[in-house]
mmCIF file of C-alpha atoms (C1' of nucleotides) and ligand atoms in Angstrom:
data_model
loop_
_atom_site.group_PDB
_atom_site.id
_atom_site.type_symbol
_atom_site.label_atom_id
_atom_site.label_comp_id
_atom_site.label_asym_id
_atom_site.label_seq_id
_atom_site.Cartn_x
_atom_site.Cartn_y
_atom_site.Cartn_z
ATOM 1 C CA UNK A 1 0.000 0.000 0.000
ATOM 2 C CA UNK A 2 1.297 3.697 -1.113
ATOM 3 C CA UNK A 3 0.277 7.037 0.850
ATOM 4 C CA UNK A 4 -1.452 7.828 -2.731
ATOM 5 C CA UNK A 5 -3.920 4.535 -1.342
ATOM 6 C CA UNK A 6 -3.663 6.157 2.108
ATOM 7 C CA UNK A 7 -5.061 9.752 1.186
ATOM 8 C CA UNK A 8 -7.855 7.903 -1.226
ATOM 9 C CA UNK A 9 -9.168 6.397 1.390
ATOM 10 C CA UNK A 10 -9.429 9.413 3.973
ATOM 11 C CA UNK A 11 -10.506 11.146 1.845
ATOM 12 C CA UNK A 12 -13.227 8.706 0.411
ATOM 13 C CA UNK A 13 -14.263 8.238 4.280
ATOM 14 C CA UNK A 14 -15.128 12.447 4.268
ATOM 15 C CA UNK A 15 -11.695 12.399 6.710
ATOM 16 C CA UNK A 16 -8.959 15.067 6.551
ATOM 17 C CA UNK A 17 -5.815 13.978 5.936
ATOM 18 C CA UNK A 18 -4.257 15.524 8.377
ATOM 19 C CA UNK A 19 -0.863 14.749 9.165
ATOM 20 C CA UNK A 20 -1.624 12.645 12.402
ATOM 21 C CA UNK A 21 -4.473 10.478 10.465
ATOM 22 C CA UNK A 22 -1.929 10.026 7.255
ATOM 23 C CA UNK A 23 0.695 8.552 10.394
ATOM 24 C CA UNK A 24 -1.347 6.772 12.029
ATOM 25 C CA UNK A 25 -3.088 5.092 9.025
ATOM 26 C CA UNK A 26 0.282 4.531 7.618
ATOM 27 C CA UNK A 27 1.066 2.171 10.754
ATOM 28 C CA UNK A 28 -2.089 0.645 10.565
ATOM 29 C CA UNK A 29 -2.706 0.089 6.901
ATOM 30 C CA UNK A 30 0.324 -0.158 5.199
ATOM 31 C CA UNK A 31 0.912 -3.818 6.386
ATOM 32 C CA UNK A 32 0.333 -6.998 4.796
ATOM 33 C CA UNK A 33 -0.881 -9.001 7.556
ATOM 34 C CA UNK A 34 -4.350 -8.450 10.095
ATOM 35 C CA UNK A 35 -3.133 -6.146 13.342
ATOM 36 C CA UNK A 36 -5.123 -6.635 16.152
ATOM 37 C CA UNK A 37 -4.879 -3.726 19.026
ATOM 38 C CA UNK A 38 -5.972 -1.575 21.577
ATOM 39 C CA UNK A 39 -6.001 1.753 22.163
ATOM 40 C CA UNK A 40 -2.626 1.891 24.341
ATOM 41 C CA UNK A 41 -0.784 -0.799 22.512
ATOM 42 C CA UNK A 42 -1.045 1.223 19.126
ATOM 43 C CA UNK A 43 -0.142 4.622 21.215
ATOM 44 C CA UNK A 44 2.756 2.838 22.761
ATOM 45 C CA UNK A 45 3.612 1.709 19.097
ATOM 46 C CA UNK A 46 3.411 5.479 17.720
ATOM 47 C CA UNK A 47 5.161 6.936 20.167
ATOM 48 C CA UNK A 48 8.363 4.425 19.315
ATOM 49 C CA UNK A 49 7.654 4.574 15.592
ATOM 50 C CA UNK A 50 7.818 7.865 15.288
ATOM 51 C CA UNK A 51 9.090 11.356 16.147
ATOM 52 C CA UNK A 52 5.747 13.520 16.396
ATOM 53 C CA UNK A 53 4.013 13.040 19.354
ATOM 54 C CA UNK A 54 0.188 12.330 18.730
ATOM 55 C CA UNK A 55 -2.264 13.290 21.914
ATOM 56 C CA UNK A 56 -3.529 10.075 23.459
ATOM 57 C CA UNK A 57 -7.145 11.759 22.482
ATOM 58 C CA UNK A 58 -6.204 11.669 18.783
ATOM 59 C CA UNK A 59 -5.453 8.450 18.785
ATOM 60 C CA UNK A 60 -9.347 7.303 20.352
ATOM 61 C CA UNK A 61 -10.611 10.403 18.230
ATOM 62 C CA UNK A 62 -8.978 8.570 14.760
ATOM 63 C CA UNK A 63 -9.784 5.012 15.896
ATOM 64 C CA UNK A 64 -12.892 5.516 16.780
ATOM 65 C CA UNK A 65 -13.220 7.452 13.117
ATOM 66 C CA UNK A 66 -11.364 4.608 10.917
ATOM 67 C CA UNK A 67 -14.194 2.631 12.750
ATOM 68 C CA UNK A 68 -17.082 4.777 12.311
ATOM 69 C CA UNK A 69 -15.869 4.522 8.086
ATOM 70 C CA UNK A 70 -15.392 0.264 8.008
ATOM 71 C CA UNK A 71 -11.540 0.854 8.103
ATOM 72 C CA UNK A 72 -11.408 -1.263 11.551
ATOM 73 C CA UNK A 73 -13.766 -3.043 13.363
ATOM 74 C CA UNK A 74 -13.677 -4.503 16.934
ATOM 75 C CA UNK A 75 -13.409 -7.707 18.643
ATOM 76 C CA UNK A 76 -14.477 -8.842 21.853
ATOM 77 C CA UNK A 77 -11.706 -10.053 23.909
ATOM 78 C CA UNK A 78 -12.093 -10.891 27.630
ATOM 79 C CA UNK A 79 -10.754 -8.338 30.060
ATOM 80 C CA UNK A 80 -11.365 -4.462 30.049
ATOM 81 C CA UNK A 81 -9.674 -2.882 27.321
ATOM 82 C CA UNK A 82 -11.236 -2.783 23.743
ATOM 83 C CA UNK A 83 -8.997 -4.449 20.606
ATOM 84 C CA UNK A 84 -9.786 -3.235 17.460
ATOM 85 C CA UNK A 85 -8.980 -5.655 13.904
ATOM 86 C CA UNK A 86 -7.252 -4.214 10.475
ATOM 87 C CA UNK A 87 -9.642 -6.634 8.984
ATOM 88 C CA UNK A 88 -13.031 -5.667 8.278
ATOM 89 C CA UNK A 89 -14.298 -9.028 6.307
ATOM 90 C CA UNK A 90 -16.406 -11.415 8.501
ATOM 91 C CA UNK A 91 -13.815 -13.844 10.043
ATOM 92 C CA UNK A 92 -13.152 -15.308 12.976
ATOM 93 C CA UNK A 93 -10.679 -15.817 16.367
ATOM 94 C CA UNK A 94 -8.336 -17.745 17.250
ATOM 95 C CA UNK A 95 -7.296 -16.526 21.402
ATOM 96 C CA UNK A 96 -4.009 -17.239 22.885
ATOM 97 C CA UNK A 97 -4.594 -16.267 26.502
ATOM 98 C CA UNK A 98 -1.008 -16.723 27.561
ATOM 99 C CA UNK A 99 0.195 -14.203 24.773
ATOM 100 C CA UNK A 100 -2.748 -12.195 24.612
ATOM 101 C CA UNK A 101 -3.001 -12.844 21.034
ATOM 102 C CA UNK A 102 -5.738 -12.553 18.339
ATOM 103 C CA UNK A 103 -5.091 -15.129 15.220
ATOM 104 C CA UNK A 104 -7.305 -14.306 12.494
ATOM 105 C CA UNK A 105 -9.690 -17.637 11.262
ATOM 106 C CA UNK A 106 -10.495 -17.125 7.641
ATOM 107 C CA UNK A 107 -14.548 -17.242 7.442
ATOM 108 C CA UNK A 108 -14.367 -20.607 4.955
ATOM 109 C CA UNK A 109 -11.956 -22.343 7.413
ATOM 110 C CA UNK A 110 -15.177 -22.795 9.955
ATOM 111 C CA UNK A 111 -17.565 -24.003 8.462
ATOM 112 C CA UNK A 112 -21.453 -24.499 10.917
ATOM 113 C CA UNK A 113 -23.448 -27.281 10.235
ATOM 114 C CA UNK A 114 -26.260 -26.626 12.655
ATOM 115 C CA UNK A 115 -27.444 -23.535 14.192
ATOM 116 C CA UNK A 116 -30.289 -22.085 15.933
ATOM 117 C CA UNK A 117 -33.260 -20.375 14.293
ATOM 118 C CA UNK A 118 -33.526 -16.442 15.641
ATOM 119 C CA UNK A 119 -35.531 -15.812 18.417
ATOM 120 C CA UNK A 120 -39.186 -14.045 17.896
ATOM 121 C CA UNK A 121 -39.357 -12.293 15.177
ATOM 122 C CA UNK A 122 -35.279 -11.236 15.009
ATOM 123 C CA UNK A 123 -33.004 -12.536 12.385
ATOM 124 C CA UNK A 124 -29.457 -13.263 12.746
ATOM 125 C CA UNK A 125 -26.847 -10.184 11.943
ATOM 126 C CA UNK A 126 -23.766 -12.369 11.939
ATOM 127 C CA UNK A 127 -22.083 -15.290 14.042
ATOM 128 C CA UNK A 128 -18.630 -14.620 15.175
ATOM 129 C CA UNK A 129 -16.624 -18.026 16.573
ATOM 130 C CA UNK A 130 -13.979 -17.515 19.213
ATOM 131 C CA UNK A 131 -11.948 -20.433 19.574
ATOM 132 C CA UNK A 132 -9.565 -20.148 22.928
ATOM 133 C CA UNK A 133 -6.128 -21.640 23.055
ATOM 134 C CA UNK A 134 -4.262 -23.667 25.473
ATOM 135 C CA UNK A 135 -0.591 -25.519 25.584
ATOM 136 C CA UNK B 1 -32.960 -24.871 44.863
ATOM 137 C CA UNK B 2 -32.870 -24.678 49.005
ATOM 138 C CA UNK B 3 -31.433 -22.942 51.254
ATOM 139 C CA UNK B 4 -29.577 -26.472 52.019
ATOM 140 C CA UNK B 5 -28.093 -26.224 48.683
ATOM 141 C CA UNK B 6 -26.952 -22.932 48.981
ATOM 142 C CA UNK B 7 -25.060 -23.569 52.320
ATOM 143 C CA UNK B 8 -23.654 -26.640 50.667
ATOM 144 C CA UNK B 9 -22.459 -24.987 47.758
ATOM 145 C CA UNK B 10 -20.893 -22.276 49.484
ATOM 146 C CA UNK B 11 -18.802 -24.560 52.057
ATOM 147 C CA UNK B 12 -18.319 -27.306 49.298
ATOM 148 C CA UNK B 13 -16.551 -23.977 47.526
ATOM 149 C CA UNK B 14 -14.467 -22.923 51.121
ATOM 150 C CA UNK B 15 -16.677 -19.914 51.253
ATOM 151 C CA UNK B 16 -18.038 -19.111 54.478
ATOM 152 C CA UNK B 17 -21.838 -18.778 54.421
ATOM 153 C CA UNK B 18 -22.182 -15.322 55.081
ATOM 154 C CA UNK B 19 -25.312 -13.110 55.136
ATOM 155 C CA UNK B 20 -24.394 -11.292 52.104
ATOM 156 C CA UNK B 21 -23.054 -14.260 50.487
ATOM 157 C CA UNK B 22 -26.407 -16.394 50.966
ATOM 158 C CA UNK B 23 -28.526 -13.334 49.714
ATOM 159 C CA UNK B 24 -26.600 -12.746 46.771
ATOM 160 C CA UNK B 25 -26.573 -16.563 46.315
ATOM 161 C CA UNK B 26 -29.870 -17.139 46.743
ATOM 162 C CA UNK B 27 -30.920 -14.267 44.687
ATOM 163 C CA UNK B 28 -28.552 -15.886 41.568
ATOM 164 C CA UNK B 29 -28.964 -19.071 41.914
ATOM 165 C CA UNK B 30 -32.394 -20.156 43.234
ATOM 166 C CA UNK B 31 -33.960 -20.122 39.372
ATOM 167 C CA UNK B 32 -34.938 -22.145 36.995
ATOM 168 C CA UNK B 33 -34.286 -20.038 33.929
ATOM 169 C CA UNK B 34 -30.106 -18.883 33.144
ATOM 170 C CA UNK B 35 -29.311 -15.232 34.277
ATOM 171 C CA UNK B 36 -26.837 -12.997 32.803
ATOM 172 C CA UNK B 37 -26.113 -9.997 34.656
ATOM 173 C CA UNK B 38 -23.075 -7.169 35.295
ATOM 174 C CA UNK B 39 -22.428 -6.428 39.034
ATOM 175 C CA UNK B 40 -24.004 -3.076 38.353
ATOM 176 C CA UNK B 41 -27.471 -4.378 37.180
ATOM 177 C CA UNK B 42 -26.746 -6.947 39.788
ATOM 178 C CA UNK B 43 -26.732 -4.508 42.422
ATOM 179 C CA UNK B 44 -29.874 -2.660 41.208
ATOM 180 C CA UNK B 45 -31.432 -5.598 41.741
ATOM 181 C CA UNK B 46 -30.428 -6.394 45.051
ATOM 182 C CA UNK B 47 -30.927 -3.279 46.374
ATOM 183 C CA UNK B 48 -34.821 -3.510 45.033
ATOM 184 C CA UNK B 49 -35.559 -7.102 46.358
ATOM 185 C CA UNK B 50 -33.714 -6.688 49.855
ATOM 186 C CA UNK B 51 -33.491 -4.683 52.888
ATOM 187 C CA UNK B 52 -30.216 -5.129 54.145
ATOM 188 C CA UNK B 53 -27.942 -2.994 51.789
ATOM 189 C CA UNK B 54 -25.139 -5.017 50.498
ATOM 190 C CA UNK B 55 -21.820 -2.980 49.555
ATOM 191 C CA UNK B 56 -21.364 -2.847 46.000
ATOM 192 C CA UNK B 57 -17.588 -4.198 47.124
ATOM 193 C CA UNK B 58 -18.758 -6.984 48.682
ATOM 194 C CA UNK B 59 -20.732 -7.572 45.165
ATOM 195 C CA UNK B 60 -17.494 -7.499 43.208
ATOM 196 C CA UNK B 61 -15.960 -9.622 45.578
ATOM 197 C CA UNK B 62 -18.716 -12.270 45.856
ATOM 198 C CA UNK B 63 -19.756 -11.996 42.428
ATOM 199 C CA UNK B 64 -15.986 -12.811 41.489
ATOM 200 C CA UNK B 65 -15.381 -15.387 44.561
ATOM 201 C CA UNK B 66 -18.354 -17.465 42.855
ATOM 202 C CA UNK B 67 -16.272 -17.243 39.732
ATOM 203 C CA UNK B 68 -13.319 -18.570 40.772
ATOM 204 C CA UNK B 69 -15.056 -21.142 42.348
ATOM 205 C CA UNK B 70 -16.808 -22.146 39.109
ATOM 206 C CA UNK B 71 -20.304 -20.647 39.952
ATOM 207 C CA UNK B 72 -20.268 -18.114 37.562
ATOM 208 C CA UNK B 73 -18.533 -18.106 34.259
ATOM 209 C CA UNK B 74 -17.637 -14.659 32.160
ATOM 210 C CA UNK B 75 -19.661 -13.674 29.079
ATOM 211 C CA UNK B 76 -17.745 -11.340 26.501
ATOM 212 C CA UNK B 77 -20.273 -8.792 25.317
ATOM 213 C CA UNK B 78 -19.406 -5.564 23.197
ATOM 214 C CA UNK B 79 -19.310 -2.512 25.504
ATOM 215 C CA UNK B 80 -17.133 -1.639 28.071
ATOM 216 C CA UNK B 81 -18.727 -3.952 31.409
ATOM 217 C CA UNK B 82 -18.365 -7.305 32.206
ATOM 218 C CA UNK B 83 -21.102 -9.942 32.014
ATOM 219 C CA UNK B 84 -21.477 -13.084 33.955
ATOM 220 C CA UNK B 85 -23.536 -16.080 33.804
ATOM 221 C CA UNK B 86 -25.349 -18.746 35.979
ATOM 222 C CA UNK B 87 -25.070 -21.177 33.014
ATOM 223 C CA UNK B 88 -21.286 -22.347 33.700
ATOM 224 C CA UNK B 89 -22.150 -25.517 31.313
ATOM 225 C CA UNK B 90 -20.668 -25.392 28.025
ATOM 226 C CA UNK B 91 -23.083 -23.321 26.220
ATOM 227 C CA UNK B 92 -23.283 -20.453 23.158
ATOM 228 C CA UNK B 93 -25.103 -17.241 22.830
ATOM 229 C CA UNK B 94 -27.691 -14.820 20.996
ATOM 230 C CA UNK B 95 -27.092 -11.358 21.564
ATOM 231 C CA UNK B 96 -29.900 -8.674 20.631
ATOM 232 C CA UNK B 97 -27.707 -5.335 21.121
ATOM 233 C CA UNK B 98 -31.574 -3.762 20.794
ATOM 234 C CA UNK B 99 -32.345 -4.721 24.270
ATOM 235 C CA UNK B 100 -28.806 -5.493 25.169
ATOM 236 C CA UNK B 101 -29.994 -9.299 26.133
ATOM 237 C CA UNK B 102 -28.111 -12.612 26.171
ATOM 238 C CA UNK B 103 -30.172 -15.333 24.940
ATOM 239 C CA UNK B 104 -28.553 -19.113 25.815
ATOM 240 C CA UNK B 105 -27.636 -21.514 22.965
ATOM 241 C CA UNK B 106 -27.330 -25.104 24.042
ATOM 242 C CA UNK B 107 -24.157 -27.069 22.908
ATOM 243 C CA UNK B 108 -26.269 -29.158 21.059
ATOM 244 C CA UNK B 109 -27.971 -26.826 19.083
ATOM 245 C CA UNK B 110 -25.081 -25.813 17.174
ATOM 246 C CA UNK B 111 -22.550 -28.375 15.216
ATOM 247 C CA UNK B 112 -19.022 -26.969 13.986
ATOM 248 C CA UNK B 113 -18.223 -29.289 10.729
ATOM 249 C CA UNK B 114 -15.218 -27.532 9.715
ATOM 250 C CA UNK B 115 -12.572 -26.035 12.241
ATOM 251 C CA UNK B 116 -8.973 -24.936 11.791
ATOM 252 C CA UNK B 117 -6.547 -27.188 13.528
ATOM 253 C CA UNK B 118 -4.813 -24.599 16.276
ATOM 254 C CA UNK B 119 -1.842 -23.063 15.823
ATOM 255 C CA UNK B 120 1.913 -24.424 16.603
ATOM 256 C CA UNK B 121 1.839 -26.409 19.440
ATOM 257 C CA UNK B 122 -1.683 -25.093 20.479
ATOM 258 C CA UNK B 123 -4.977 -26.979 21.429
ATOM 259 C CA UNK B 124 -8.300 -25.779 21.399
ATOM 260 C CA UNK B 125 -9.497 -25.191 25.269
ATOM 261 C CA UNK B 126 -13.276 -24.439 23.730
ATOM 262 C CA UNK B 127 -15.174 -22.751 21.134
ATOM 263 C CA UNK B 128 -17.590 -19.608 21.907
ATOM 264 C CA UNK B 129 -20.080 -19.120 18.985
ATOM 265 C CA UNK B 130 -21.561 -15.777 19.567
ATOM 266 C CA UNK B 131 -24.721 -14.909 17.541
ATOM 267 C CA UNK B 132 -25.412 -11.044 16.995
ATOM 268 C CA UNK B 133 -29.476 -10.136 15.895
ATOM 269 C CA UNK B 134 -30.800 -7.804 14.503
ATOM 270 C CA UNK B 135 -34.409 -6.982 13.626
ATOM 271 C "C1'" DT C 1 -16.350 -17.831 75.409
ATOM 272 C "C1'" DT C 2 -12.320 -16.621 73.169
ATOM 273 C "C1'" DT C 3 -9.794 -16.232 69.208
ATOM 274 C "C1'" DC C 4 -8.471 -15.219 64.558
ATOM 275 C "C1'" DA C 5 -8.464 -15.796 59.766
ATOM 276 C "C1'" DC C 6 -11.749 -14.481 56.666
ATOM 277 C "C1'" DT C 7 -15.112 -10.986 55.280
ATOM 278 C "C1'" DT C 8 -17.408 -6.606 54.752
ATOM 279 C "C1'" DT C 9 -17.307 -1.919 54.122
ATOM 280 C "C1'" DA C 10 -16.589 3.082 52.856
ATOM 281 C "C1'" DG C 11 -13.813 5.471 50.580
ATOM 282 C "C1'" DA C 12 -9.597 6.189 47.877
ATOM 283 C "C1'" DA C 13 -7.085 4.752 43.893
ATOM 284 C "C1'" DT C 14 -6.579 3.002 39.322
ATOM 285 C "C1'" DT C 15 -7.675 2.212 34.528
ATOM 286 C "C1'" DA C 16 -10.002 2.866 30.288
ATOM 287 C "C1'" DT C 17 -12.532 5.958 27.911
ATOM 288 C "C1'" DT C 18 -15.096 10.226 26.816
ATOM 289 C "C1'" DA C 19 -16.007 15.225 27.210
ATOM 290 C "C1'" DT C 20 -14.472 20.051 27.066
ATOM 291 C "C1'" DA C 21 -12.956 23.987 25.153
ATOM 292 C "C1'" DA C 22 -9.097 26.540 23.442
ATOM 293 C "C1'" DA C 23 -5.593 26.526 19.783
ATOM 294 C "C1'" DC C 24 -4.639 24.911 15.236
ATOM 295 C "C1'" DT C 25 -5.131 23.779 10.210
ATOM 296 C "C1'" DA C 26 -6.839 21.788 5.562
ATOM 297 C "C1'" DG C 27 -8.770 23.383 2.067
ATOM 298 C "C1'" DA C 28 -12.442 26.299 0.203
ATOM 299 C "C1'" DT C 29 -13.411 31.205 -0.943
ATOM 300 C "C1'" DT C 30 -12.094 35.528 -2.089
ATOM 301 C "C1'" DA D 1 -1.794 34.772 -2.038
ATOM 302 C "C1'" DA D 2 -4.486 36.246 2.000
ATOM 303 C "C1'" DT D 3 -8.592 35.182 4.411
ATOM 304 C "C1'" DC D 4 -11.966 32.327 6.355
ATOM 305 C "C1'" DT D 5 -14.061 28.517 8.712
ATOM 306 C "C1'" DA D 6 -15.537 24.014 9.782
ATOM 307 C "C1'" DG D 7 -13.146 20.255 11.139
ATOM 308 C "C1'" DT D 8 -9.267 18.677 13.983
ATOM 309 C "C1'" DT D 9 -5.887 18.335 17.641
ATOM 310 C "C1'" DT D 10 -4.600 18.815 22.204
ATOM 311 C "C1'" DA D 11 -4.141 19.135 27.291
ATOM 312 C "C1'" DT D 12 -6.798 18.515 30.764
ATOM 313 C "C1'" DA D 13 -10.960 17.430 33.319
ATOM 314 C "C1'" DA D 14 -14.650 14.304 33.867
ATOM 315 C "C1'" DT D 15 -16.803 9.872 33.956
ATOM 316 C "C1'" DA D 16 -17.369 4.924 34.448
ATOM 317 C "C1'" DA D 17 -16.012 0.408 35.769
ATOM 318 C "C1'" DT D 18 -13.291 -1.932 38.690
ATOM 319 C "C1'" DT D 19 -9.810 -2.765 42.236
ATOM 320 C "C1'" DC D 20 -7.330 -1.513 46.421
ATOM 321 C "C1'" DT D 21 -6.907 -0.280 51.311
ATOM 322 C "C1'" DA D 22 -7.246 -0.727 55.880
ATOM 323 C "C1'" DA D 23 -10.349 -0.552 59.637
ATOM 324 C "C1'" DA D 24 -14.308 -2.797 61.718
ATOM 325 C "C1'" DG D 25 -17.083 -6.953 61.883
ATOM 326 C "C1'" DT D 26 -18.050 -12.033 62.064
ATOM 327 C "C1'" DG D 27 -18.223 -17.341 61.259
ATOM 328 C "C1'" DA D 28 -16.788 -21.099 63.244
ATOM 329 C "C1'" DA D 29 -12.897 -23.681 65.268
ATOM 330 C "C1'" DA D 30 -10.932 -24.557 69.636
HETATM 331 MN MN1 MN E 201 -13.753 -7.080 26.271
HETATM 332 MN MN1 MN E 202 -16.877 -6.725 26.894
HETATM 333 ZN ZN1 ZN E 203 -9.092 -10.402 13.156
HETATM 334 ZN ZN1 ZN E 204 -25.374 -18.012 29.005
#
DNA sequence: TTTCACTTTAGAATTATTATAAACTAGATT
DNA sequence: AATCTAGTTTATAATAATTCTAAAGTGAAA
């Protein structure tokens, strides 16, 4: 991925590119594999990275908008803090809780044979599997 | 459920049967039907049904105590509290983020055919299948 | 009964996140 | 190019959930 990419898509999300989105999408985009974080591991990340300090409040501010515009969605992990996922296509988890580690699950690599009809009237918006880890 | 069973399951679990302990006991776990509850909406509750006002500390700490002693197991919802659950059986869920309800899934009712081996040296500990509705 | 490790409690502390409001800036308008 | 302005950044305060602290209370063993 090129900034060229980087810009086009700010700016197709109706987001400034201002120079602490272009960074921070940069780190977050221009990578070939799925990055799973939260909100403190990517700060702690920018703040090595690179010279320019970003507020803490940016950060949630451009997170929260990369969300709000499908660039990242978020995945439920146990414990407090909220992780948020480079990839946006339906997939699913793989949870190492001795690392603390997402591992991405391709959506055709489960495959559900059986499931539940929808309660009353709702209809099912998606099923996300979470498959915990041990040794 | 008893009272009998309450006593036993609180000194089978090395917890001393405490008046706050047997209320919050009794409260979430003399019913027939699963509950799934945070400490705060836990805590409204209590302080509704009972007289006796129970320190929303000692919640936490019972609440948790009960999980540790396998009374209780942890539901990951989306938001920023933490959910438990008298159902400590193997078991899925529905979610309706209208009403912000947990609905239970038996094991049975859902079959995984396909399912990635784990990674390097990793085993599966269990599978959560989490079911988001919609309307 | 006496004793004491366990428990409860109010309040302080911590952690994650959101709100505020003043200073700044991308990019449109002149 | 200079001006303008809505959108953005930032430091800081505020809020929300949870955990910690340490003093007072209590179940149950002896
Ligand atoms: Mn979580
Ligand atoms: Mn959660
Ligand atoms: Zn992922
Ligand atoms: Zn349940």
């Amino acid at each position: 991925m090129k900034k060229i990419d980087i810009l086009k898509k700010l700016r197709s999300s109706r987001l400034r590119p201002t120079k602490q989105r272009v960074e921070i999408a940069k780190f977050l985009f221009e990578r070939d594999k799925t990055f799973h974080f939260t909100v403190e591991s990517l700060n702690k990340l920018l703040i090595k990275k690179s010279t320019s300090r970003i507020a803490l409040a940016t950060v949630y501010n451009t997170v929260h908008a990369f969300k709000a515009a499908g660039h990242l969605s978020e995945v439920e992990v146990r414990g407090n803090k909220t992780y948020f996922d480079t990839n946006v296509s339906n997939h699913h988890h793989f949870y190492d809780s001795e690392t603390a580690e997402l591992i991405d699950i391709d959506a055709n690599d489960i495959i559900i044979q059986k499931i539940p009809k929808a309660p009353n009237g709702k209809k099912i918006k998606n099923v996300e599997v979470f498959i915990n880890l041990k040794n």
